[in-house]
Coordinates of C-alpha atoms in Angstrom, one line a residue:
Chain A
M1 CA 0.2 -25.9 14.6
P2 CA -0.4 -23.8 11.5
M3 CA 2.8 -22.3 9.9
S4 CA 1.6 -19.0 9.9
G5 CA 5.0 -17.6 9.0
E6 CA 4.1 -19.7 5.5
L7 CA 1.1 -19.2 4.6
D8 CA 1.3 -15.2 5.5
E9 CA 4.2 -14.7 3.1
G10 CA 2.1 -13.0 0.9
E11 CA -0.1 -10.9 2.4
R12 CA 3.1 -9.5 4.2
T13 CA 4.9 -9.3 0.5
F14 CA 1.4 -7.7 -0.2
R15 CA 1.4 -5.3 2.3
L16 CA 5.1 -4.4 1.8
C17 CA 4.6 -3.6 -1.4
C18 CA 1.1 -0.9 -0.7
E19 CA 3.4 0.9 2.4
Q20 CA 6.6 1.3 -0.4
F21 CA 2.9 1.6 -3.1
I22 CA 1.8 4.7 -0.7
Q23 CA 5.0 6.8 0.3
H24 CA 4.9 7.4 -3.7
S25 CA 1.2 8.5 -3.8
Q26 CA 2.1 11.2 -0.9
A27 CA 4.9 11.5 -2.2
C28 CA 2.8 13.0 -5.7
G29 CA -0.1 14.1 -4.0
D30 CA -2.0 11.0 -6.4
G31 CA -4.3 10.3 -2.9
W32 CA -3.8 6.6 -2.2
M33 CA -4.1 5.8 1.5
W34 CA -3.8 2.6 3.8
E35 CA -7.3 1.8 5.6
D36 CA -7.0 -0.9 8.4
V37 CA -10.1 -2.6 9.0
K38 CA -11.4 -1.8 12.8
G39 CA -10.9 -5.4 15.3
S40 CA -8.7 -7.2 12.7
E41 CA -5.1 -7.1 11.2
D42 CA -6.9 -7.0 8.3
G43 CA -6.5 -4.1 5.9
Y44 CA -6.6 -2.5 2.0
M45 CA -5.5 0.5 0.0
K46 CA -8.1 3.6 -0.4
K47 CA -8.6 6.5 -3.1
T48 CA -11.0 8.3 -3.3
L49 CA -11.8 10.9 -6.6
L50 CA -14.0 13.4 -7.5
K51 CA -14.8 13.7 -11.4
T52 CA -17.3 15.5 -12.7
R53 CA -19.7 13.6 -15.6
S54 CA -18.9 14.1 -19.6
D55 CA -20.2 12.1 -21.4
S56 CA -16.8 11.7 -23.8
G57 CA -14.9 10.0 -21.3
A58 CA -11.9 12.1 -20.5
P59 CA -11.6 13.7 -17.7
S60 CA -13.1 16.8 -17.4
K61 CA -12.1 19.7 -19.4
A62 CA -12.3 21.8 -15.9
S63 CA -10.3 19.7 -14.4
R64 CA -7.6 19.6 -17.4
M65 CA -8.1 23.2 -19.1
S66 CA -9.4 25.7 -16.9
K67 CA -7.0 25.5 -13.5
D68 CA -8.9 28.2 -11.8
D69 CA -8.7 28.3 -8.0
E70 CA -11.6 26.9 -7.8
T71 CA -11.0 24.0 -10.1
I72 CA -7.6 23.3 -8.3
K73 CA -9.0 23.2 -4.6
L74 CA -11.2 21.0 -5.8
E75 CA -9.1 18.3 -7.0
F76 CA -6.8 18.9 -4.2
E77 CA -9.4 17.8 -1.9
A78 CA -10.0 14.8 -4.4
Q79 CA -6.8 13.6 -3.5
A80 CA -7.7 12.4 0.1
V81 CA -11.4 12.8 0.7
D82 CA -12.5 10.9 3.9
E83 CA -16.3 9.4 4.2
E84 CA -16.8 11.5 6.8
E85 CA -15.7 14.8 5.8
V86 CA -17.3 14.8 2.5
D87 CA -21.0 16.1 2.6
D88 CA -23.0 15.0 0.1
D89 CA -24.5 18.9 0.0
D90 CA -21.2 20.7 -0.2
I91 CA -20.6 18.4 -3.5
G92 CA -24.1 19.7 -4.6
N93 CA -23.8 23.9 -3.8
T94 CA -20.1 23.1 -5.1
T95 CA -21.7 21.8 -8.9
A96 CA -24.7 23.8 -8.7
N97 CA -24.0 25.8 -11.6
G98 CA -21.4 23.0 -13.0
P99 CA -21.6 19.5 -14.4
E100 CA -22.9 17.0 -11.9
L101 CA -19.7 15.5 -9.3
I102 CA -19.0 12.0 -9.6
R103 CA -17.5 9.9 -6.4
Y104 CA -15.0 7.5 -7.2
E105 CA -13.7 4.9 -5.1
Y106 CA -11.0 2.6 -5.5
H107 CA -10.0 -0.4 -3.0
V108 CA -7.2 -2.8 -3.8
V109 CA -7.6 -5.6 -1.7
Y110 CA -5.5 -8.7 -0.9
S111 CA -7.4 -12.4 -1.9
S112 CA -5.8 -15.1 0.2
S113 CA -7.1 -17.8 -1.8
Y114 CA -5.9 -15.8 -5.4
Q115 CA -3.0 -14.3 -3.6
T116 CA -2.7 -11.6 -5.3
P117 CA -4.3 -8.3 -5.1
V118 CA -8.0 -7.3 -5.9
L119 CA -9.5 -4.1 -7.7
Y120 CA -12.4 -3.1 -6.3
F121 CA -14.5 0.2 -7.1
R122 CA -18.2 2.0 -6.9
A123 CA -19.1 5.3 -8.3
S124 CA -22.0 7.1 -6.8
S125 CA -23.8 10.4 -7.9
S126 CA -24.1 13.3 -6.0
D127 CA -27.2 12.9 -4.2
G128 CA -25.0 9.6 -3.4
R129 CA -27.2 7.0 -5.7
P130 CA -24.5 4.4 -6.7
L131 CA -24.1 4.2 -11.0
T132 CA -24.5 1.3 -12.5
L133 CA -21.6 -0.5 -14.3
E134 CA -22.9 1.1 -17.6
E135 CA -23.2 4.7 -16.0
M136 CA -19.2 3.6 -15.1
W137 CA -18.6 2.8 -18.4
A138 CA -20.6 6.4 -19.7
S139 CA -18.1 8.5 -17.6
V140 CA -15.4 6.6 -18.3
G141 CA -14.5 6.2 -22.4
D142 CA -14.9 4.3 -25.3
H143 CA -11.0 3.5 -24.9
Y144 CA -11.4 2.1 -22.0
R145 CA -14.0 -0.8 -22.7
A146 CA -12.3 -1.6 -25.7
R147 CA -9.5 -2.9 -23.5
L148 CA -11.4 -4.5 -21.3
L149 CA -12.3 -6.3 -24.0
Q150 CA -9.7 -7.7 -24.9
G151 CA -8.0 -8.2 -21.6
P152 CA -6.9 -11.7 -19.8
W153 CA -9.8 -11.2 -17.0
D154 CA -13.1 -12.9 -17.1
T155 CA -15.1 -9.8 -16.2
I156 CA -16.5 -6.8 -14.3
T157 CA -19.5 -7.9 -11.7
Q158 CA -20.9 -6.4 -9.2
Q159 CA -19.5 -8.8 -5.7
E160 CA -19.8 -8.0 -1.7
H161 CA -16.9 -6.1 -0.6
P162 CA -14.9 -8.8 1.5
L163 CA -13.9 -5.9 4.2
L164 CA -16.8 -4.0 4.2
G165 CA -19.8 -6.2 3.1
Q166 CA -21.1 -3.0 0.8
P167 CA -21.8 -3.8 -2.6
F168 CA -19.1 -3.1 -5.1
F169 CA -17.7 -3.9 -8.9
V170 CA -14.4 -6.3 -9.5
L171 CA -12.6 -7.7 -11.5
H172 CA -12.7 -10.9 -11.3
P173 CA -8.6 -12.1 -9.7
C174 CA -8.4 -15.5 -10.7
R175 CA -6.6 -14.8 -14.7
T176 CA -4.1 -12.3 -12.4
Q177 CA -1.6 -14.7 -12.8
E178 CA -1.5 -15.0 -17.0
F179 CA -0.9 -11.0 -17.1
M180 CA 1.4 -10.7 -14.3
S181 CA 3.3 -14.0 -14.5
P182 CA 5.6 -12.8 -17.7
I183 CA 5.9 -9.5 -16.2
V184 CA 7.2 -10.7 -12.8
T185 CA 9.6 -13.5 -15.1
A186 CA 11.1 -10.4 -17.5
A187 CA 12.4 -8.4 -13.9
K188 CA 13.6 -11.3 -12.4
G189 CA 15.5 -12.5 -15.9
E190 CA 16.7 -8.9 -15.5
N191 CA 17.5 -8.7 -12.3
R192 CA 15.5 -6.0 -12.1
S193 CA 13.1 -5.3 -8.4
L194 CA 9.6 -5.2 -8.8
N195 CA 6.7 -3.0 -6.4
Y196 CA 3.9 -6.1 -7.6
I197 CA 1.7 -3.5 -7.1
I198 CA 2.5 -0.7 -9.5
A199 CA 2.5 -3.3 -12.0
W200 CA -0.4 -4.8 -11.5
L201 CA -2.5 -1.5 -10.7
S202 CA -0.6 -0.1 -14.0
I203 CA -2.3 -2.9 -15.8
V204 CA -5.4 -3.5 -14.8
G205 CA -6.5 0.1 -13.3
P206 CA -6.9 2.3 -16.6
V207 CA -9.2 -0.5 -17.6
V208 CA -11.7 1.3 -15.1
G209 CA -10.4 4.8 -15.1
L210 CA -7.9 4.5 -12.9
S211 CA -4.8 6.1 -14.2
L212 CA -1.2 6.1 -12.5
P213 CA 1.3 8.8 -13.0
L214 CA 4.5 7.7 -14.6
S215 CA 6.3 8.9 -11.8
Y216 CA 5.7 5.5 -10.0
A217 CA 7.3 3.9 -12.8
S218 CA 10.8 5.6 -11.8
A219 CA 9.7 5.9 -8.5
A220 CA 9.6 1.3 -8.6
S221 CA 13.1 0.8 -9.9
Q222 CA 14.0 2.7 -6.5
L223 CA 12.4 0.8 -4.5
E224 CA 13.4 -2.3 -2.2
A225 CA 13.0 -5.9 -4.3
T226 CA 10.8 -7.6 -3.1
P227 CA 11.4 -10.5 -0.9
D228 CA 11.8 -13.4 -2.4
Chain B
M1 CA -19.4 -28.0 26.5
G2 CA -19.5 -31.1 25.1
S3 CA -22.9 -32.7 25.2
Q4 CA -25.1 -29.5 24.4
G5 CA -22.8 -29.0 21.4
L6 CA -23.6 -32.5 19.8
C7 CA -26.8 -32.8 21.3
R8 CA -27.7 -29.3 19.0
S9 CA -25.5 -30.7 16.2
A10 CA -27.0 -34.0 15.9
Q11 CA -30.7 -32.3 16.3
N12 CA -30.0 -30.4 12.9
C13 CA -27.6 -32.0 11.1
G14 CA -30.3 -33.0 8.6
N15 CA -31.4 -29.0 8.2
G16 CA -27.4 -28.9 7.7
A17 CA -27.5 -26.7 11.0
T18 CA -24.5 -26.5 12.9
I19 CA -24.7 -23.9 15.2
T20 CA -22.3 -25.4 18.2
R21 CA -19.3 -28.3 18.1
P22 CA -17.1 -28.9 20.4
A23 CA -14.1 -27.8 20.0
S24 CA -12.3 -31.2 20.6
E25 CA -14.0 -32.9 17.9
R26 CA -11.8 -33.9 14.8
I27 CA -12.3 -32.1 11.0
T28 CA -11.3 -35.4 9.6
T29 CA -11.5 -35.8 6.3
Q30 CA -14.0 -37.4 6.8
G31 CA -15.6 -33.7 8.6
L32 CA -14.8 -32.5 5.1
L33 CA -16.5 -35.0 2.9
T34 CA -19.5 -35.1 4.8
A35 CA -19.9 -30.8 4.9
P36 CA -21.5 -28.9 2.3
P37 CA -22.0 -30.4 -0.8
C38 CA -22.0 -26.9 -2.6
A39 CA -20.0 -23.2 -2.1
S40 CA -21.0 -21.7 0.8
F41 CA -22.8 -24.2 2.1
P42 CA -24.1 -24.5 5.6
A43 CA -21.8 -27.3 7.4
P44 CA -23.1 -29.9 9.4
L45 CA -19.3 -30.9 9.8
Y46 CA -21.3 -33.8 10.8
S47 CA -19.4 -36.1 12.4
N48 CA -20.5 -40.2 12.2
N49 CA -19.2 -42.0 14.7
N50 CA -18.1 -44.5 12.0
H51 CA -16.2 -41.8 10.2
I52 CA -14.0 -39.8 13.1
F53 CA -10.3 -41.2 12.8
E54 CA -9.5 -42.1 16.1
K55 CA -6.2 -42.6 15.0
P56 CA -3.8 -41.0 13.2
E57 CA -2.5 -44.3 10.8
E58 CA -6.2 -44.9 9.8
V59 CA -5.8 -41.7 7.6
K60 CA -3.2 -43.9 6.0
H61 CA -5.8 -46.7 5.0
I62 CA -7.8 -44.0 3.1
H63 CA -7.5 -44.6 -0.5
S64 CA -10.6 -43.6 -2.4
L65 CA -12.8 -40.4 -1.6
G66 CA -15.1 -42.9 -3.4
R67 CA -16.0 -45.6 -0.9
R68 CA -15.7 -43.0 1.4
M69 CA -18.2 -41.3 0.2
A70 CA -20.6 -44.1 -0.4
D71 CA -21.0 -44.3 3.2
D72 CA -22.1 -40.9 3.4
K73 CA -24.9 -40.4 1.2
D74 CA -27.4 -40.5 3.5
V75 CA -25.9 -37.0 4.9
L76 CA -25.1 -35.9 1.7
R77 CA -28.8 -36.1 0.6
D78 CA -29.9 -35.2 4.0
V79 CA -27.8 -31.8 3.7
W80 CA -29.5 -31.4 -0.1
F81 CA -32.8 -32.2 0.5
G82 CA -32.5 -29.4 3.9
R83 CA -36.1 -27.6 3.4
I84 CA -36.9 -24.6 5.3
P85 CA -40.5 -23.8 5.8
T86 CA -41.3 -19.7 4.8
C87 CA -44.1 -17.0 4.8
F88 CA -43.5 -14.3 2.4
T89 CA -46.2 -11.4 3.3
L90 CA -45.8 -8.4 0.9
N91 CA -44.5 -5.3 2.4
Q92 CA -47.6 -3.3 3.8
D93 CA -46.4 0.4 1.8
E94 CA -46.3 -1.2 -1.7
V95 CA -49.7 -0.5 -3.7
T96 CA -52.1 -2.9 -4.7
E97 CA -55.3 -3.3 -6.6
R98 CA -56.5 -5.7 -3.6
E99 CA -55.2 -7.3 -0.6
A100 CA -52.6 -9.8 -0.8
E101 CA -52.5 -13.0 0.7
P102 CA -49.4 -14.1 2.4
Y103 CA -47.4 -16.7 0.0
Y104 CA -45.7 -19.9 1.9
L105 CA -42.9 -22.3 0.3
L106 CA -40.6 -24.3 1.8
L107 CA -36.9 -22.9 0.8
P108 CA -33.9 -25.5 0.2
R109 CA -30.8 -24.7 2.2
V110 CA -29.2 -25.0 -0.7
S111 CA -29.9 -22.8 -2.9
Y112 CA -30.4 -18.9 -3.1
L113 CA -33.1 -17.0 -2.6
T114 CA -33.5 -15.0 -6.1
L115 CA -33.2 -18.8 -7.5
V116 CA -36.3 -20.0 -6.3
T117 CA -38.7 -16.9 -5.4
D118 CA -40.1 -16.5 -9.0
K119 CA -43.8 -17.8 -7.6
V120 CA -43.9 -15.8 -4.7
K121 CA -43.3 -12.8 -7.4
K122 CA -46.3 -14.4 -9.8
H123 CA -47.9 -14.1 -6.6
F124 CA -47.6 -11.0 -5.8
Q125 CA -48.0 -9.8 -9.8
K126 CA -52.3 -10.3 -9.3
V127 CA -52.6 -8.2 -6.8
M128 CA -50.0 -5.0 -8.3
K129 CA -50.0 -2.9 -11.4
Q130 CA -46.6 -3.7 -13.4
E131 CA -45.4 -0.3 -13.1
D132 CA -45.5 -0.5 -9.2
M133 CA -43.0 -3.2 -9.4
E134 CA -39.4 -2.7 -9.4
E135 CA -37.1 -5.3 -8.8
M136 CA -38.0 -7.7 -5.5
W137 CA -35.9 -8.0 -2.8
L138 CA -36.4 -9.4 0.8
E139 CA -36.3 -8.1 4.4
Y140 CA -36.3 -10.3 7.5
E141 CA -36.7 -7.8 10.5
G142 CA -35.7 -4.5 8.7
T143 CA -32.7 -6.3 7.3
A144 CA -32.3 -6.9 3.7
L145 CA -31.5 -10.1 2.7
K146 CA -28.1 -10.6 0.9
W147 CA -29.6 -13.3 -2.3
H148 CA -25.6 -14.4 -2.6
Y149 CA -25.8 -16.1 0.7
P150 CA -27.2 -19.7 0.7
I151 CA -30.4 -19.5 1.9
G152 CA -29.7 -22.0 4.8
L153 CA -26.6 -19.8 5.7
L154 CA -29.6 -16.3 5.6
F155 CA -31.9 -18.6 7.9
D156 CA -28.8 -19.6 10.6
L157 CA -27.9 -16.2 10.3
H158 CA -31.0 -14.1 11.1
A159 CA -33.3 -16.3 12.5
S160 CA -32.5 -19.8 13.6
N161 CA -33.9 -19.0 17.6
T162 CA -37.4 -18.3 16.0
S163 CA -40.0 -20.7 15.8
L164 CA -41.1 -21.7 12.0
P165 CA -42.0 -20.9 9.5
W166 CA -39.6 -17.8 8.7
S167 CA -41.8 -14.9 8.4
I168 CA -40.0 -12.9 5.2
T169 CA -41.0 -9.4 4.1
V170 CA -41.2 -8.7 0.4
H171 CA -40.6 -5.5 -0.9
F172 CA -40.8 -4.0 -4.8
K173 CA -40.2 -0.5 -4.7
N174 CA -36.7 1.5 -2.7
F175 CA -34.4 -1.3 -3.5
P176 CA -31.4 -0.7 -0.7
E177 CA -28.6 -0.4 -3.5
K178 CA -26.4 0.1 -0.4
D179 CA -27.0 -3.2 0.9
I180 CA -27.6 -5.6 -1.5
L181 CA -26.6 -7.1 -4.7
H182 CA -28.4 -6.7 -7.8
C183 CA -30.0 -10.0 -9.6
P184 CA -31.5 -9.0 -12.8
C185 CA -31.2 -12.6 -14.5
N186 CA -30.8 -16.2 -13.6
S187 CA -27.2 -16.0 -15.5
V188 CA -25.7 -13.2 -12.2
I189 CA -26.9 -16.4 -10.0
E190 CA -24.4 -18.9 -11.9
A191 CA -22.0 -16.4 -12.2
H192 CA -22.0 -15.7 -8.1
F193 CA -22.2 -19.7 -7.6
M194 CA -19.5 -20.7 -10.1
S195 CA -17.3 -18.2 -8.7
S196 CA -17.6 -19.7 -5.2
I197 CA -16.6 -23.1 -6.3
K198 CA -13.3 -21.9 -8.5
E199 CA -12.4 -20.0 -5.6
A200 CA -13.2 -22.6 -3.6
D201 CA -11.5 -25.6 -5.7
A202 CA -8.9 -22.5 -5.6
L203 CA -7.8 -23.4 -2.0
K204 CA -8.2 -27.1 -2.4
H205 CA -6.6 -27.8 -5.2
K206 CA -5.0 -25.2 -6.3
G207 CA -8.2 -24.7 -9.3
Q208 CA -6.8 -27.2 -10.9
V209 CA -9.6 -29.9 -10.6
I210 CA -12.0 -27.0 -11.8
N211 CA -9.7 -25.9 -14.6
E212 CA -9.4 -29.1 -15.9
M213 CA -13.6 -29.7 -15.9
Q214 CA -14.9 -29.2 -19.3
K215 CA -17.6 -25.9 -19.3
K216 CA -20.6 -28.7 -19.8
D217 CA -19.3 -30.1 -16.3
H218 CA -19.8 -26.8 -14.8
K219 CA -23.1 -26.3 -16.7
Q220 CA -24.1 -30.1 -14.6
L221 CA -22.5 -28.5 -11.3
W222 CA -25.1 -25.6 -12.1
M223 CA -28.1 -27.4 -13.4
G224 CA -28.2 -29.5 -10.8
L225 CA -28.2 -26.8 -8.0
Q226 CA -31.1 -25.5 -10.2
N227 CA -32.8 -28.1 -10.6
D228 CA -33.0 -29.8 -7.4
K229 CA -30.9 -32.8 -8.8
F230 CA -28.8 -34.7 -6.3
D231 CA -27.3 -37.1 -8.9
Q232 CA -26.3 -35.0 -11.7
F233 CA -24.7 -32.2 -9.0
W234 CA -23.2 -35.1 -7.0
A235 CA -22.1 -36.5 -10.7
M236 CA -19.9 -33.4 -11.2
N237 CA -19.1 -32.6 -7.2
R238 CA -17.3 -35.6 -6.2
K239 CA -14.3 -34.8 -8.3
L240 CA -14.2 -31.5 -6.6
M241 CA -13.8 -33.2 -3.4
E242 CA -11.2 -35.4 -4.4
Y243 CA -9.1 -35.4 -1.8
P244 CA -5.8 -36.9 -2.8
T245 CA -4.4 -38.4 0.8
E246 CA -0.7 -39.1 -1.2
E247 CA -0.5 -36.0 -1.8
G248 CA -1.6 -34.3 1.2
G249 CA -5.3 -34.1 0.9
F250 CA -6.7 -30.8 0.0
R251 CA -4.0 -27.6 0.4
Y252 CA -6.5 -25.5 2.4
I253 CA -9.7 -25.9 3.8
P254 CA -11.9 -23.7 1.7
F255 CA -14.3 -22.1 4.9
R256 CA -16.0 -18.8 6.5
L257 CA -17.2 -17.8 9.5
Y258 CA -20.2 -15.4 9.4
Q259 CA -21.5 -13.6 12.3
T260 CA -24.6 -11.8 13.7
M261 CA -22.7 -8.9 14.9
S262 CA -20.5 -8.0 12.9
D263 CA -19.3 -5.2 10.2
R264 CA -17.5 -7.1 8.9
P265 CA -19.2 -9.9 6.1
F266 CA -17.1 -13.3 7.4
I267 CA -13.7 -14.5 8.3
Q268 CA -11.7 -16.5 5.3
K269 CA -8.2 -17.4 6.4
L270 CA -5.5 -19.8 5.1
F271 CA -5.8 -22.8 7.2
R272 CA -4.8 -26.4 6.4
P273 CA -6.2 -29.7 6.9
V274 CA -3.1 -31.3 9.0
T275 CA -0.3 -30.1 10.8
T276 CA 3.5 -29.2 9.9
D277 CA 3.9 -33.1 11.5
G278 CA 0.8 -34.3 10.1
Q279 CA -1.4 -34.5 12.6
P280 CA -5.3 -33.8 11.3
N281 CA -6.0 -30.1 12.6
T282 CA -9.4 -29.5 14.5
L283 CA -12.4 -27.2 14.3
G284 CA -11.3 -26.1 17.4
D285 CA -7.5 -25.7 15.8
L286 CA -9.5 -23.7 13.4
L287 CA -11.2 -21.2 15.3
K288 CA -8.2 -21.0 17.8
E289 CA -6.1 -19.7 14.8
V290 CA -8.4 -17.5 12.8
F291 CA -11.0 -16.7 15.8
P292 CA -9.7 -16.9 18.8
A293 CA -12.3 -14.7 20.6
A294 CA -14.9 -17.8 19.5
V295 CA -13.1 -19.7 22.1
T296 CA -14.5 -19.6 25.3
P297 CA -13.9 -21.3 28.3
D298 CA -17.7 -22.6 28.5
G299 CA -17.3 -23.9 24.9
I300 CA -17.7 -22.3 20.9
L301 CA -20.0 -18.9 21.2
D302 CA -22.5 -19.3 18.6
L303 CA -21.5 -19.2 15.5
V304 CA -22.1 -20.4 12.0
F305 CA -20.4 -22.2 9.8
V306 CA -20.2 -21.8 6.4
N307 CA -17.9 -24.7 4.7
M308 CA -17.3 -23.3 1.1
T309 CA -16.3 -26.8 -0.3

């Protein structure tokens, strides 16, 4: 009999960390949710974000400065965008007089082969056309690009999403251990609890334009320790 | 249940396509050795009766992978040289300067569409203007073909019940962005291939074998595939196929299960080659564990079993 208890431990830890992560996300309105894959026990964490296209790569002026009702409403709507609810026509109408909206999707999927989480992402313009990697970089910003070049990851490539079968961009997971083990070791050494997902996403997320509010850090220290 | 499965697989073993296998058949270490030589390769799980271990004790007597693999060389060669006769027809909506004749090609099962269809592109280029040609993509009966899947897998999934040649439609416009990956150059194919090899080794040997190989060895694997050089490929691949029985063999078996009617691209899970008692696991055990719905009282449903090796 296969030892399913032992085999699934990495995945069980992953799910526990995601659960805690999403709890905090809901508390601070950061927009992450869990998505189940129909007809199976598998699932993944997902976040959808609407941003305006900006050459400087910084979050659009509209979302940062002029917090008028329209913009605030947009941000709140962006927090948890449901696939079926978003009507591309609506997006077009909303921005008829303003800059184009780009829709970003981030998925955190567990890799049993590497026993780590993997970040999948894609973006599309308001007419539904997927962005190329170059276009994504242009909208994310130079300082993030520099970070990518420094990081211990092989590259970003286009891959098929293992659960959905559609093209996504991926930060390759085979060297995740390299940058995560010092963090895991340090936490153990200091007898500090660690939510692997929070730690990992705080490192890889910014590289692809995804930021974690600082409140996750304080939430992490209050969370239960991950099982050994 | 058993005989029909065996007949089909025996019939197809030269092409490396196995559709149904009797659940009782063992995935022995031998079965793994004769499994696809390269990543995501249709697996015959060929069971030459000489090599099925009748008793678990025999497993302990296998010292050297090299010895066993030499016995299997014929099977490895048959799998490697499997071909699918294919007819490429230009999509009728493409803009041409004159009528385009179909183009015929024997496709290697173990390779990738974008790696072997340059000739197809050049053939249709003769009747089209460059400005009417964007990235080429291929379609079968309304389904865009995923070039990053091995050709044999695509055929088994979409067209194995049809008569040969396999009829594929060629497109140069309206690339289906949401369905298939882009393939701007051969290095993208190489990256995919190597990524698959690495993932399989992560499962088999915690990545130790692939990481200890030098860059030139990785290159040799790729060049062997690209240039259809069996010996060049296997000189390197044999290292990745090492099954140290004294250490329990492969840590996990790299495999993916594909189905035609499914939202999910494939099923892939951790699965050990032996049980806690040291008994070899069989294909039936694997299916029961990862895809129990596939095992019915009448036999195994039609699946395409692909071993990532």
